[in-house]
Amino acid sequence: MKNKLIMTPGPTEIHETVRRAFLQPITNPDLDEDFYEFYLETCQRLKQIVNTKNDVLILNGEGILGLEAACASLIEPGDRILCLDNGLFGQGFADFVKIYGGEAIMLQFDYHRGIDVTELEAFLEQDNRFKLATLVHCETPSGITNPVDTICPLLNAHGMMTVVDSVSALGGERLKTDEWKIDVLLGGSQKCLSAPPGLTLLSISQRAWTQIQNRKTAIPGYYTNLAHWAGWYENKWFPYTQPISDIYGLRAAIDRWLEEEDPIQRHGLMARGVRQALLKAGLRLYPQDSFSNTVTTVMVPEEITFKTLFNEMKEEHHILIGGAFGYLKDQVFRIGHMGENCHEAKLYLTLKALNRVLNKYQVPLRGKLHHIFLQEIEI
Ligand SMILES: *Cc1c(COP(=O)(O)O)cnc(C)c1O
């Protein structure tokens, strides 16, 4: 495989310090108490990133494991679960709810916009008898960041727990887990923290722990059973051997994030620059509001197909851009500006290459994407 610049919305580019962290000698993570301290410290640093005092865990599996583990551990057959749906991940949450016997009540919103809190409030006035609600912080396929800062406190005020998929937002969007009353927050290693794919990051409130420990039915499954993690530090016992090298890598990525003064501000600035460049040049974005800090979703111009655009970017410029699945397949392309991708140089190269490809296929552009980008981020 030739080296490429991966500008997809996850996985992202990995910094050299993170790659080197993987080379460190390992120990036996079950028997060596030093590793329990290292794991705990890594979780404590994650707490700083997401502003929580809740327990944090790192699970051995890509982000999807977190979604499934939260549903497996919290949902019992017959539970009513509210699934907020303004995109593919919001809709997909219901599949996990159903696998574990929950009754998924879908509340659908406009797919082009952030979740409308007034609409949600009107719904909750009629019906709020739910054990928990699931929602997605950043809808990665459409490039929309939902206002979890107002949604979660509202759901909490109506008595239900909140499970938030923040896989593509954690590290790139402001996140105040405790202030916003998020019971279970889910993240992944491969998006804005820019470690390789393979780990789930999860925070879990006391209320959620209490629910898990007072179930009427047993949790079906082992790997997804969060109850096994209770007291891991006190008992010096992990449910399974920890992927120690992956955790070394994640730790290096977390430390890089924490060393920077304000990575979220950088995400905001770069995202705005990319959006303004595309819009001012005359391209159309998929979202109509609530633009994500971490991914930009653009309508494929009529002069070119997604396949051609993707291949030209890859073969001629060695840059990978994202497509989308489901109803967005072939309709949009996506530029990820997460973590290590979210830097001026990489975005400049990407937009310059994109400009070339679009010129080649006679897509009309007002100005050069990469030039507008530079102007916009100077402001
Ligand atoms: C990336 C991502 C996940 C993890 O899913 P994969 O498709 O396996 O990468 C979950 N939720 C969201 C919102 C994501 O962006």
mmCIF file of C-alpha atoms and ligand atoms in Angstrom:
data_model
loop_
_atom_site.group_PDB
_atom_site.id
_atom_site.type_symbol
_atom_site.label_atom_id
_atom_site.label_comp_id
_atom_site.label_asym_id
_atom_site.label_seq_id
_atom_site.Cartn_x
_atom_site.Cartn_y
_atom_site.Cartn_z
ATOM 1 C CA MET A 1 0.000 0.000 0.000
ATOM 2 C CA LYS A 2 1.292 3.428 -0.974
ATOM 3 C CA ASN A 3 1.317 6.181 1.636
ATOM 4 C CA LYS A 4 -1.715 8.421 1.393
ATOM 5 C CA LEU A 5 -2.977 11.419 3.267
ATOM 6 C CA ILE A 6 -6.125 10.154 4.967
ATOM 7 C CA MET A 7 -8.557 13.051 5.142
ATOM 8 C CA THR A 8 -11.571 10.881 5.914
ATOM 9 C CA PRO A 9 -13.747 11.508 8.989
ATOM 10 C CA GLY A 10 -11.949 8.720 10.862
ATOM 11 C CA PRO A 11 -9.684 6.944 10.975
ATOM 12 C CA THR A 12 -7.363 9.929 10.952
ATOM 13 C CA GLU A 13 -3.639 10.461 10.517
ATOM 14 C CA ILE A 14 -1.524 9.252 13.444
ATOM 15 C CA HIS A 15 1.257 11.448 14.808
ATOM 16 C CA GLU A 16 4.725 9.980 15.050
ATOM 17 C CA THR A 17 4.777 10.210 18.867
ATOM 18 C CA VAL A 18 1.671 8.027 18.924
ATOM 19 C CA ARG A 19 3.172 5.510 16.499
ATOM 20 C CA ARG A 20 6.336 5.332 18.585
ATOM 21 C CA ALA A 21 4.328 4.742 21.743
ATOM 22 C CA PHE A 22 3.245 1.414 20.235
ATOM 23 C CA LEU A 23 6.861 0.245 20.183
ATOM 24 C CA GLN A 24 7.323 0.366 23.945
ATOM 25 C CA PRO A 25 7.991 -2.945 25.672
ATOM 26 C CA ILE A 26 4.887 -4.422 27.240
ATOM 27 C CA THR A 27 4.245 -5.953 30.606
ATOM 28 C CA ASN A 28 1.603 -8.429 31.720
ATOM 29 C CA PRO A 29 -1.388 -6.110 32.129
ATOM 30 C CA ASP A 30 -3.266 -8.543 34.389
ATOM 31 C CA LEU A 31 -0.445 -9.131 36.852
ATOM 32 C CA ASP A 32 1.613 -5.939 36.845
ATOM 33 C CA GLU A 33 0.077 -3.395 39.229
ATOM 34 C CA ASP A 34 1.941 -0.595 37.455
ATOM 35 C CA PHE A 35 -0.325 -1.152 34.489
ATOM 36 C CA TYR A 36 -3.454 -0.676 36.634
ATOM 37 C CA GLU A 37 -2.026 2.708 37.647
ATOM 38 C CA PHE A 38 -1.238 3.561 34.026
ATOM 39 C CA TYR A 39 -4.754 2.620 32.906
ATOM 40 C CA LEU A 40 -6.293 4.655 35.748
ATOM 41 C CA GLU A 41 -4.157 7.700 34.929
ATOM 42 C CA THR A 42 -5.104 7.437 31.275
ATOM 43 C CA CYS A 43 -8.791 7.408 32.256
ATOM 44 C CA GLN A 44 -8.216 10.419 34.518
ATOM 45 C CA ARG A 45 -6.744 12.369 31.620
ATOM 46 C CA LEU A 46 -9.723 11.435 29.489
ATOM 47 C CA LYS A 47 -11.962 12.824 32.225
ATOM 48 C CA GLN A 48 -10.221 16.170 31.782
ATOM 49 C CA ILE A 49 -10.971 16.125 28.052
ATOM 50 C CA VAL A 50 -14.683 15.453 28.514
ATOM 51 C CA ASN A 51 -15.134 17.351 31.797
ATOM 52 C CA THR A 52 -16.456 14.624 34.012
ATOM 53 C CA LYS A 53 -16.004 13.201 37.480
ATOM 54 C CA ASN A 54 -17.844 10.049 36.411
ATOM 55 C CA ASP A 55 -16.025 6.767 35.946
ATOM 56 C CA VAL A 56 -14.237 6.411 32.628
ATOM 57 C CA LEU A 57 -13.371 3.104 30.974
ATOM 58 C CA ILE A 58 -11.382 2.125 27.915
ATOM 59 C CA LEU A 59 -12.834 -0.941 26.198
ATOM 60 C CA ASN A 60 -11.048 -3.186 23.756
ATOM 61 C CA GLY A 61 -13.057 -2.673 20.599
ATOM 62 C CA GLU A 62 -13.769 0.051 18.064
ATOM 63 C CA GLY A 63 -16.450 2.695 18.896
ATOM 64 C CA ILE A 64 -19.375 0.468 17.935
ATOM 65 C CA LEU A 65 -18.556 -1.715 20.960
ATOM 66 C CA GLY A 66 -19.438 1.228 23.215
ATOM 67 C CA LEU A 67 -22.857 1.680 21.608
ATOM 68 C CA GLU A 68 -23.587 -1.996 21.986
ATOM 69 C CA ALA A 69 -22.180 -2.273 25.527
ATOM 70 C CA ALA A 70 -24.299 0.680 26.711
ATOM 71 C CA CYS A 71 -27.458 -0.884 25.246
ATOM 72 C CA ALA A 72 -26.642 -4.410 26.457
ATOM 73 C CA SER A 73 -25.903 -3.233 29.978
ATOM 74 C CA LEU A 74 -28.687 -0.693 30.493
ATOM 75 C CA ILE A 75 -31.635 -2.058 28.531
ATOM 76 C CA GLU A 76 -33.910 -4.853 29.701
ATOM 77 C CA PRO A 77 -36.668 -6.516 27.678
ATOM 78 C CA GLY A 78 -39.706 -4.257 27.429
ATOM 79 C CA ASP A 79 -37.914 -1.020 28.407
ATOM 80 C CA ARG A 80 -39.165 2.012 26.494
ATOM 81 C CA ILE A 81 -36.223 3.803 24.870
ATOM 82 C CA LEU A 82 -36.404 7.139 23.087
ATOM 83 C CA CYS A 83 -34.137 7.277 20.015
ATOM 84 C CA LEU A 84 -33.518 10.791 18.710
ATOM 85 C CA ASP A 85 -33.033 10.525 14.983
ATOM 86 C CA ASN A 86 -31.705 13.194 12.645
ATOM 87 C CA GLY A 87 -29.282 11.002 10.728
ATOM 88 C CA LEU A 88 -27.922 7.547 10.023
ATOM 89 C CA PHE A 89 -26.235 6.972 13.377
ATOM 90 C CA GLY A 90 -29.253 8.285 15.307
ATOM 91 C CA GLN A 91 -31.465 5.892 13.399
ATOM 92 C CA GLY A 92 -29.000 3.012 13.750
ATOM 93 C CA PHE A 93 -28.981 3.278 17.557
ATOM 94 C CA ALA A 94 -32.467 1.733 17.503
ATOM 95 C CA ASP A 95 -31.012 -1.509 16.107
ATOM 96 C CA PHE A 96 -28.931 -1.993 19.259
ATOM 97 C CA VAL A 97 -31.915 -1.098 21.431
ATOM 98 C CA LYS A 98 -33.998 -3.793 19.713
ATOM 99 C CA ILE A 99 -31.272 -6.465 19.891
ATOM 100 C CA TYR A 100 -31.470 -6.178 23.698
ATOM 101 C CA GLY A 101 -35.261 -6.310 23.832
ATOM 102 C CA GLY A 102 -35.945 -2.599 24.227
ATOM 103 C CA GLU A 103 -38.938 -0.932 22.634
ATOM 104 C CA ALA A 104 -37.373 1.765 20.446
ATOM 105 C CA ILE A 105 -39.547 4.833 20.023
ATOM 106 C CA MET A 106 -38.078 6.876 17.179
ATOM 107 C CA LEU A 107 -38.401 10.626 17.234
ATOM 108 C CA GLN A 108 -37.418 11.888 13.818
ATOM 109 C CA PHE A 109 -36.176 15.372 13.028
ATOM 110 C CA ASP A 110 -35.117 17.196 9.869
ATOM 111 C CA TYR A 111 -32.035 15.370 8.515
ATOM 112 C CA HIS A 112 -30.507 18.631 7.239
ATOM 113 C CA ARG A 113 -30.483 20.359 10.624
ATOM 114 C CA GLY A 114 -29.452 19.980 14.236
ATOM 115 C CA ILE A 115 -32.092 18.463 16.534
ATOM 116 C CA ASP A 116 -34.799 21.049 17.232
ATOM 117 C CA VAL A 117 -35.028 21.375 21.011
ATOM 118 C CA THR A 118 -38.444 23.078 20.911
ATOM 119 C CA GLU A 119 -39.855 20.163 18.938
ATOM 120 C CA LEU A 120 -38.293 17.742 21.402
ATOM 121 C CA GLU A 121 -39.749 19.640 24.343
ATOM 122 C CA ALA A 122 -43.246 19.559 22.821
ATOM 123 C CA PHE A 123 -42.925 15.794 22.369
ATOM 124 C CA LEU A 124 -41.738 15.261 25.949
ATOM 125 C CA GLU A 125 -44.710 17.219 27.315
ATOM 126 C CA GLN A 126 -46.907 14.477 25.798
ATOM 127 C CA ASP A 127 -44.753 11.456 26.635
ATOM 128 C CA ASN A 128 -41.698 11.162 28.815
ATOM 129 C CA ARG A 129 -42.037 7.637 30.152
ATOM 130 C CA PHE A 130 -38.669 6.422 28.924
ATOM 131 C CA LYS A 131 -35.870 4.664 30.750
ATOM 132 C CA LEU A 132 -33.300 6.402 28.631
ATOM 133 C CA ALA A 133 -32.772 8.335 25.446
ATOM 134 C CA THR A 134 -30.101 7.720 22.816
ATOM 135 C CA LEU A 135 -28.673 10.483 20.688
ATOM 136 C CA VAL A 136 -25.697 11.312 18.526
ATOM 137 C CA HIS A 137 -23.438 14.266 19.242
ATOM 138 C CA CYS A 138 -22.031 14.616 15.734
ATOM 139 C CA GLU A 139 -23.859 12.890 12.877
ATOM 140 C CA THR A 140 -20.724 12.057 10.934
ATOM 141 C CA PRO A 141 -22.361 11.157 7.593
ATOM 142 C CA SER A 142 -24.204 14.474 7.314
ATOM 143 C CA GLY A 143 -21.703 16.672 9.176
ATOM 144 C CA ILE A 144 -24.162 17.938 11.779
ATOM 145 C CA THR A 145 -23.384 18.560 15.446
ATOM 146 C CA ASN A 146 -26.418 18.341 17.686
ATOM 147 C CA PRO A 147 -26.926 20.744 20.618
ATOM 148 C CA VAL A 148 -26.307 18.172 23.362
ATOM 149 C CA ASP A 149 -25.735 21.084 25.765
ATOM 150 C CA THR A 150 -29.481 21.802 25.749
ATOM 151 C CA ILE A 151 -30.889 18.381 24.753
ATOM 152 C CA CYS A 152 -29.350 16.344 27.576
ATOM 153 C CA PRO A 153 -30.360 18.657 30.452
ATOM 154 C CA LEU A 154 -33.906 18.647 29.030
ATOM 155 C CA LEU A 155 -34.039 14.837 28.853
ATOM 156 C CA ASN A 156 -32.628 14.671 32.360
ATOM 157 C CA ALA A 157 -35.276 17.088 33.642
ATOM 158 C CA HIS A 158 -37.865 14.672 32.244
ATOM 159 C CA GLY A 159 -36.364 11.872 34.312
ATOM 160 C CA MET A 160 -34.573 9.745 31.731
ATOM 161 C CA MET A 161 -30.930 8.776 31.381
ATOM 162 C CA THR A 162 -28.966 9.967 28.370
ATOM 163 C CA VAL A 163 -26.650 7.858 26.221
ATOM 164 C CA VAL A 164 -24.638 9.999 23.827
ATOM 165 C CA ASP A 165 -22.630 8.742 20.851
ATOM 166 C CA SER A 166 -19.835 11.302 20.733
ATOM 167 C CA VAL A 167 -17.468 9.101 18.734
ATOM 168 C CA SER A 168 -16.830 11.712 16.056
ATOM 169 C CA ALA A 169 -17.090 14.762 18.340
ATOM 170 C CA LEU A 170 -15.043 13.875 21.432
ATOM 171 C CA GLY A 171 -11.915 15.990 21.293
ATOM 172 C CA GLY A 172 -13.199 18.252 18.511
ATOM 173 C CA GLU A 173 -16.343 19.768 20.024
ATOM 174 C CA ARG A 174 -16.920 21.302 23.462
ATOM 175 C CA LEU A 175 -18.062 18.615 25.854
ATOM 176 C CA LYS A 176 -19.257 19.134 29.423
ATOM 177 C CA THR A 177 -20.374 15.676 30.383
ATOM 178 C CA ASP A 178 -21.381 16.449 33.982
ATOM 179 C CA GLU A 179 -22.798 19.921 33.460
ATOM 180 C CA TRP A 180 -24.914 18.636 30.559
ATOM 181 C CA LYS A 181 -26.031 15.546 32.523
ATOM 182 C CA ILE A 182 -24.761 12.894 30.144
ATOM 183 C CA ASP A 183 -25.074 9.486 31.818
ATOM 184 C CA VAL A 184 -23.126 7.479 29.270
ATOM 185 C CA LEU A 185 -20.756 9.219 26.907
ATOM 186 C CA LEU A 186 -19.225 7.165 24.094
ATOM 187 C CA GLY A 187 -16.068 7.920 22.151
ATOM 188 C CA GLY A 188 -13.545 6.160 19.949
ATOM 189 C CA SER A 189 -9.778 6.242 19.622
ATOM 190 C CA GLN A 190 -9.612 6.853 15.872
ATOM 191 C CA LYS A 191 -11.430 10.139 15.385
ATOM 192 C CA CYS A 192 -10.477 13.465 16.992
ATOM 193 C CA LEU A 193 -7.894 11.976 19.356
ATOM 194 C CA SER A 194 -6.052 10.456 16.383
ATOM 195 C CA ALA A 195 -4.973 7.116 17.746
ATOM 196 C CA PRO A 196 -5.523 4.028 15.578
ATOM 197 C CA PRO A 197 -8.976 2.386 15.533
ATOM 198 C CA GLY A 198 -9.559 -0.278 18.143
ATOM 199 C CA LEU A 199 -10.623 1.321 21.422
ATOM 200 C CA THR A 200 -13.886 2.594 22.862
ATOM 201 C CA LEU A 201 -13.838 5.375 25.446
ATOM 202 C CA LEU A 202 -16.778 5.528 27.776
ATOM 203 C CA SER A 203 -17.901 7.579 30.763
ATOM 204 C CA ILE A 204 -20.616 6.285 33.021
ATOM 205 C CA SER A 205 -22.591 8.078 35.741
ATOM 206 C CA GLN A 206 -23.421 6.780 39.203
ATOM 207 C CA ARG A 207 -27.053 6.628 38.154
ATOM 208 C CA ALA A 208 -26.207 4.374 35.214
ATOM 209 C CA TRP A 209 -24.060 2.118 37.453
ATOM 210 C CA THR A 210 -26.956 1.808 39.892
ATOM 211 C CA GLN A 211 -29.279 0.792 37.039
ATOM 212 C CA ILE A 212 -26.799 -1.803 35.840
ATOM 213 C CA GLN A 213 -26.406 -3.271 39.309
ATOM 214 C CA ASN A 214 -30.133 -3.452 40.002
ATOM 215 C CA ARG A 215 -31.389 -5.174 36.884
ATOM 216 C CA LYS A 216 -34.203 -7.685 37.013
ATOM 217 C CA THR A 217 -32.629 -9.770 34.250
ATOM 218 C CA ALA A 218 -29.015 -10.812 33.643
ATOM 219 C CA ILE A 219 -26.974 -8.926 31.040
ATOM 220 C CA PRO A 220 -26.833 -11.159 27.972
ATOM 221 C CA GLY A 221 -23.214 -11.263 26.881
ATOM 222 C CA TYR A 222 -19.747 -10.956 28.348
ATOM 223 C CA TYR A 223 -17.686 -8.492 26.297
ATOM 224 C CA THR A 224 -20.553 -5.982 26.300
ATOM 225 C CA ASN A 225 -21.307 -6.457 29.998
ATOM 226 C CA LEU A 226 -20.177 -3.320 31.810
ATOM 227 C CA ALA A 227 -21.028 -4.831 35.206
ATOM 228 C CA HIS A 228 -17.809 -6.840 34.972
ATOM 229 C CA TRP A 229 -15.875 -3.579 35.205
ATOM 230 C CA ALA A 230 -17.214 -2.555 38.602
ATOM 231 C CA GLY A 231 -14.327 -2.387 41.076
ATOM 232 C CA TRP A 232 -11.641 -3.228 38.491
ATOM 233 C CA TYR A 233 -9.094 -0.968 40.203
ATOM 234 C CA GLU A 234 -9.798 -1.979 43.811
ATOM 235 C CA ASN A 235 -9.764 -5.667 42.909
ATOM 236 C CA LYS A 236 -6.878 -5.339 40.437
ATOM 237 C CA TRP A 237 -8.888 -7.348 37.973
ATOM 238 C CA PHE A 238 -9.776 -6.698 34.334
ATOM 239 C CA PRO A 239 -12.524 -8.714 32.617
ATOM 240 C CA TYR A 240 -10.010 -9.623 29.906
ATOM 241 C CA THR A 241 -6.359 -8.974 29.066
ATOM 242 C CA GLN A 242 -5.996 -5.337 28.110
ATOM 243 C CA PRO A 243 -4.619 -4.376 24.676
ATOM 244 C CA ILE A 244 -1.650 -2.728 26.289
ATOM 245 C CA SER A 245 0.054 -1.400 23.146
ATOM 246 C CA ASP A 246 -3.178 0.206 21.937
ATOM 247 C CA ILE A 247 -3.528 1.881 25.319
ATOM 248 C CA TYR A 248 0.077 3.157 25.152
ATOM 249 C CA GLY A 249 -0.811 4.696 21.803
ATOM 250 C CA LEU A 250 -4.038 6.215 23.072
ATOM 251 C CA ARG A 251 -2.212 7.676 26.067
ATOM 252 C CA ALA A 252 0.311 9.395 23.799
ATOM 253 C CA ALA A 253 -2.553 10.800 21.723
ATOM 254 C CA ILE A 254 -4.377 12.042 24.828
ATOM 255 C CA ASP A 255 -1.201 13.704 26.118
ATOM 256 C CA ARG A 256 -0.734 15.468 22.784
ATOM 257 C CA TRP A 257 -4.292 16.744 23.007
ATOM 258 C CA LEU A 258 -3.824 17.969 26.582
ATOM 259 C CA GLU A 259 -0.545 19.731 25.806
ATOM 260 C CA GLU A 260 -2.192 21.993 23.249
ATOM 261 C CA GLU A 261 -3.732 25.191 24.535
ATOM 262 C CA ASP A 262 -7.144 24.865 22.886
ATOM 263 C CA PRO A 263 -7.573 22.054 20.357
ATOM 264 C CA ILE A 264 -11.309 22.669 20.155
ATOM 265 C CA GLN A 265 -10.809 26.223 19.064
ATOM 266 C CA ARG A 266 -8.467 24.927 16.325
ATOM 267 C CA HIS A 267 -11.197 22.537 15.181
ATOM 268 C CA GLY A 268 -13.688 25.396 15.056
ATOM 269 C CA LEU A 269 -11.360 27.648 13.077
ATOM 270 C CA MET A 270 -10.318 25.016 10.517
ATOM 271 C CA ALA A 271 -13.874 23.772 10.042
ATOM 272 C CA ARG A 272 -15.065 27.290 9.388
ATOM 273 C CA GLY A 273 -12.247 27.852 6.900
ATOM 274 C CA VAL A 274 -13.114 24.696 4.965
ATOM 275 C CA ARG A 275 -16.825 25.545 4.894
ATOM 276 C CA GLN A 276 -16.278 29.128 3.802
ATOM 277 C CA ALA A 277 -13.898 28.029 1.040
ATOM 278 C CA LEU A 278 -16.417 25.554 -0.349
ATOM 279 C CA LEU A 279 -19.379 27.912 -0.040
ATOM 280 C CA LYS A 280 -17.651 30.989 -1.452
ATOM 281 C CA ALA A 281 -16.408 28.956 -4.413
ATOM 282 C CA GLY A 282 -20.020 28.007 -5.110
ATOM 283 C CA LEU A 283 -20.303 24.411 -3.848
ATOM 284 C CA ARG A 284 -23.215 23.292 -1.703
ATOM 285 C CA LEU A 285 -23.038 21.782 1.778
ATOM 286 C CA TYR A 286 -25.458 19.105 2.966
ATOM 287 C CA PRO A 287 -26.351 20.633 6.367
ATOM 288 C CA GLN A 288 -28.406 23.783 6.620
ATOM 289 C CA ASP A 289 -27.325 24.569 10.160
ATOM 290 C CA SER A 290 -25.395 23.064 13.112
ATOM 291 C CA PHE A 291 -22.244 22.553 11.023
ATOM 292 C CA SER A 292 -19.796 20.124 12.561
ATOM 293 C CA ASN A 293 -16.359 21.148 13.806
ATOM 294 C CA THR A 294 -14.975 17.781 12.758
ATOM 295 C CA VAL A 295 -16.356 16.867 9.321
ATOM 296 C CA THR A 296 -17.752 18.765 6.348
ATOM 297 C CA THR A 297 -20.295 17.075 4.093
ATOM 298 C CA VAL A 298 -20.512 18.507 0.577
ATOM 299 C CA MET A 299 -22.982 17.786 -2.231
ATOM 300 C CA VAL A 300 -21.240 16.138 -5.198
ATOM 301 C CA PRO A 301 -21.442 18.654 -8.089
ATOM 302 C CA GLU A 302 -23.449 17.459 -11.109
ATOM 303 C CA GLU A 303 -20.427 17.577 -13.450
ATOM 304 C CA ILE A 304 -18.695 14.690 -11.644
ATOM 305 C CA THR A 305 -19.577 11.453 -9.835
ATOM 306 C CA PHE A 306 -18.434 10.550 -6.345
ATOM 307 C CA LYS A 307 -16.498 7.587 -7.708
ATOM 308 C CA THR A 308 -14.515 9.723 -10.135
ATOM 309 C CA LEU A 309 -13.848 12.379 -7.526
ATOM 310 C CA PHE A 310 -12.668 9.798 -5.001
ATOM 311 C CA ASN A 311 -10.447 8.007 -7.526
ATOM 312 C CA GLU A 312 -8.892 11.196 -8.898
ATOM 313 C CA MET A 313 -8.102 12.406 -5.384
ATOM 314 C CA LYS A 314 -6.592 9.047 -4.534
ATOM 315 C CA GLU A 315 -4.723 8.158 -7.721
ATOM 316 C CA GLU A 316 -3.547 11.616 -8.808
ATOM 317 C CA HIS A 317 -3.098 13.301 -5.458
ATOM 318 C CA HIS A 318 -2.728 10.424 -2.947
ATOM 319 C CA ILE A 319 -5.429 11.839 -0.727
ATOM 320 C CA LEU A 320 -8.346 9.841 0.635
ATOM 321 C CA ILE A 321 -11.616 11.695 1.081
ATOM 322 C CA GLY A 322 -14.785 10.237 2.531
ATOM 323 C CA GLY A 323 -18.017 9.210 0.890
ATOM 324 C CA ALA A 324 -21.148 8.213 2.717
ATOM 325 C CA PHE A 325 -23.506 5.281 3.005
ATOM 326 C CA GLY A 326 -27.262 4.752 3.127
ATOM 327 C CA TYR A 327 -29.400 7.475 1.582
ATOM 328 C CA LEU A 328 -26.335 9.728 1.174
ATOM 329 C CA LYS A 329 -24.363 7.212 -0.913
ATOM 330 C CA ASP A 330 -22.893 8.886 -4.003
ATOM 331 C CA GLN A 331 -24.713 12.122 -3.145
ATOM 332 C CA VAL A 332 -22.031 13.671 -0.961
ATOM 333 C CA PHE A 333 -18.314 13.683 -0.293
ATOM 334 C CA ARG A 334 -16.777 14.381 3.078
ATOM 335 C CA ILE A 335 -13.623 16.032 4.321
ATOM 336 C CA GLY A 336 -12.593 15.060 7.825
ATOM 337 C CA HIS A 337 -10.915 17.747 9.900
ATOM 338 C CA MET A 338 -10.425 15.743 13.060
ATOM 339 C CA GLY A 339 -7.393 15.691 15.318
ATOM 340 C CA GLU A 340 -4.195 15.396 13.299
ATOM 341 C CA ASN A 341 -6.121 16.121 10.076
ATOM 342 C CA CYS A 342 -7.263 19.414 11.439
ATOM 343 C CA HIS A 343 -4.214 21.464 10.518
ATOM 344 C CA GLU A 344 -3.713 24.182 7.957
ATOM 345 C CA ALA A 345 -1.122 22.334 5.852
ATOM 346 C CA LYS A 346 -3.145 19.160 5.379
ATOM 347 C CA LEU A 347 -6.365 21.003 4.641
ATOM 348 C CA TYR A 348 -4.576 23.322 2.219
ATOM 349 C CA LEU A 349 -3.207 20.330 0.283
ATOM 350 C CA THR A 350 -6.600 18.668 0.259
ATOM 351 C CA LEU A 351 -8.428 21.729 -1.003
ATOM 352 C CA LYS A 352 -5.757 22.413 -3.596
ATOM 353 C CA ALA A 353 -6.070 18.877 -4.950
ATOM 354 C CA LEU A 354 -9.845 19.093 -4.852
ATOM 355 C CA ASN A 355 -9.682 22.362 -6.761
ATOM 356 C CA ARG A 356 -7.578 20.668 -9.463
ATOM 357 C CA VAL A 357 -9.924 17.729 -9.820
ATOM 358 C CA LEU A 358 -12.999 19.931 -9.980
ATOM 359 C CA ASN A 359 -11.326 22.144 -12.609
ATOM 360 C CA LYS A 360 -10.447 19.089 -14.658
ATOM 361 C CA TYR A 361 -14.133 18.109 -14.774
ATOM 362 C CA GLN A 362 -15.296 21.658 -15.535
ATOM 363 C CA VAL A 363 -17.062 22.220 -12.258
ATOM 364 C CA PRO A 364 -17.480 26.006 -12.129
ATOM 365 C CA LEU A 365 -15.688 27.541 -9.137
ATOM 366 C CA ARG A 366 -15.535 31.156 -8.034
ATOM 367 C CA GLY A 367 -11.967 31.514 -6.826
ATOM 368 C CA LYS A 368 -9.554 28.847 -5.653
ATOM 369 C CA LEU A 369 -10.617 26.701 -2.716
ATOM 370 C CA HIS A 370 -7.174 26.663 -1.090
ATOM 371 C CA HIS A 371 -6.716 30.416 -1.453
ATOM 372 C CA ILE A 372 -10.081 31.226 0.089
ATOM 373 C CA PHE A 373 -9.305 28.774 2.887
ATOM 374 C CA LEU A 374 -6.096 30.610 3.784
ATOM 375 C CA GLN A 375 -7.858 33.974 3.762
ATOM 376 C CA GLU A 376 -10.629 32.677 5.977
ATOM 377 C CA ILE A 377 -8.392 31.234 8.660
ATOM 378 C CA GLU A 378 -6.351 34.458 8.837
ATOM 379 C CA ILE A 379 -9.351 36.416 10.080
HETATM 380 C C1 LIG B 1 -17.099 6.501 13.553
HETATM 381 C C2 LIG B 1 -18.354 6.494 14.314
HETATM 382 C C3 LIG B 1 -18.741 5.375 15.059
HETATM 383 C C4 LIG B 1 -17.954 4.126 15.006
HETATM 384 O O1 LIG B 1 -18.401 3.457 13.893
HETATM 385 P P1 LIG B 1 -17.581 2.890 12.652
HETATM 386 O O2 LIG B 1 -18.591 2.943 11.562
HETATM 387 O O3 LIG B 1 -17.236 1.503 13.017
HETATM 388 O O4 LIG B 1 -16.386 3.739 12.422
HETATM 389 C C5 LIG B 1 -19.904 5.458 15.804
HETATM 390 N N1 LIG B 1 -20.646 6.593 15.819
HETATM 391 C C6 LIG B 1 -20.313 7.682 15.112
HETATM 392 C C7 LIG B 1 -21.173 8.896 15.167
HETATM 393 C C8 LIG B 1 -19.153 7.657 14.336
HETATM 394 O O5 LIG B 1 -18.802 8.732 13.613
#
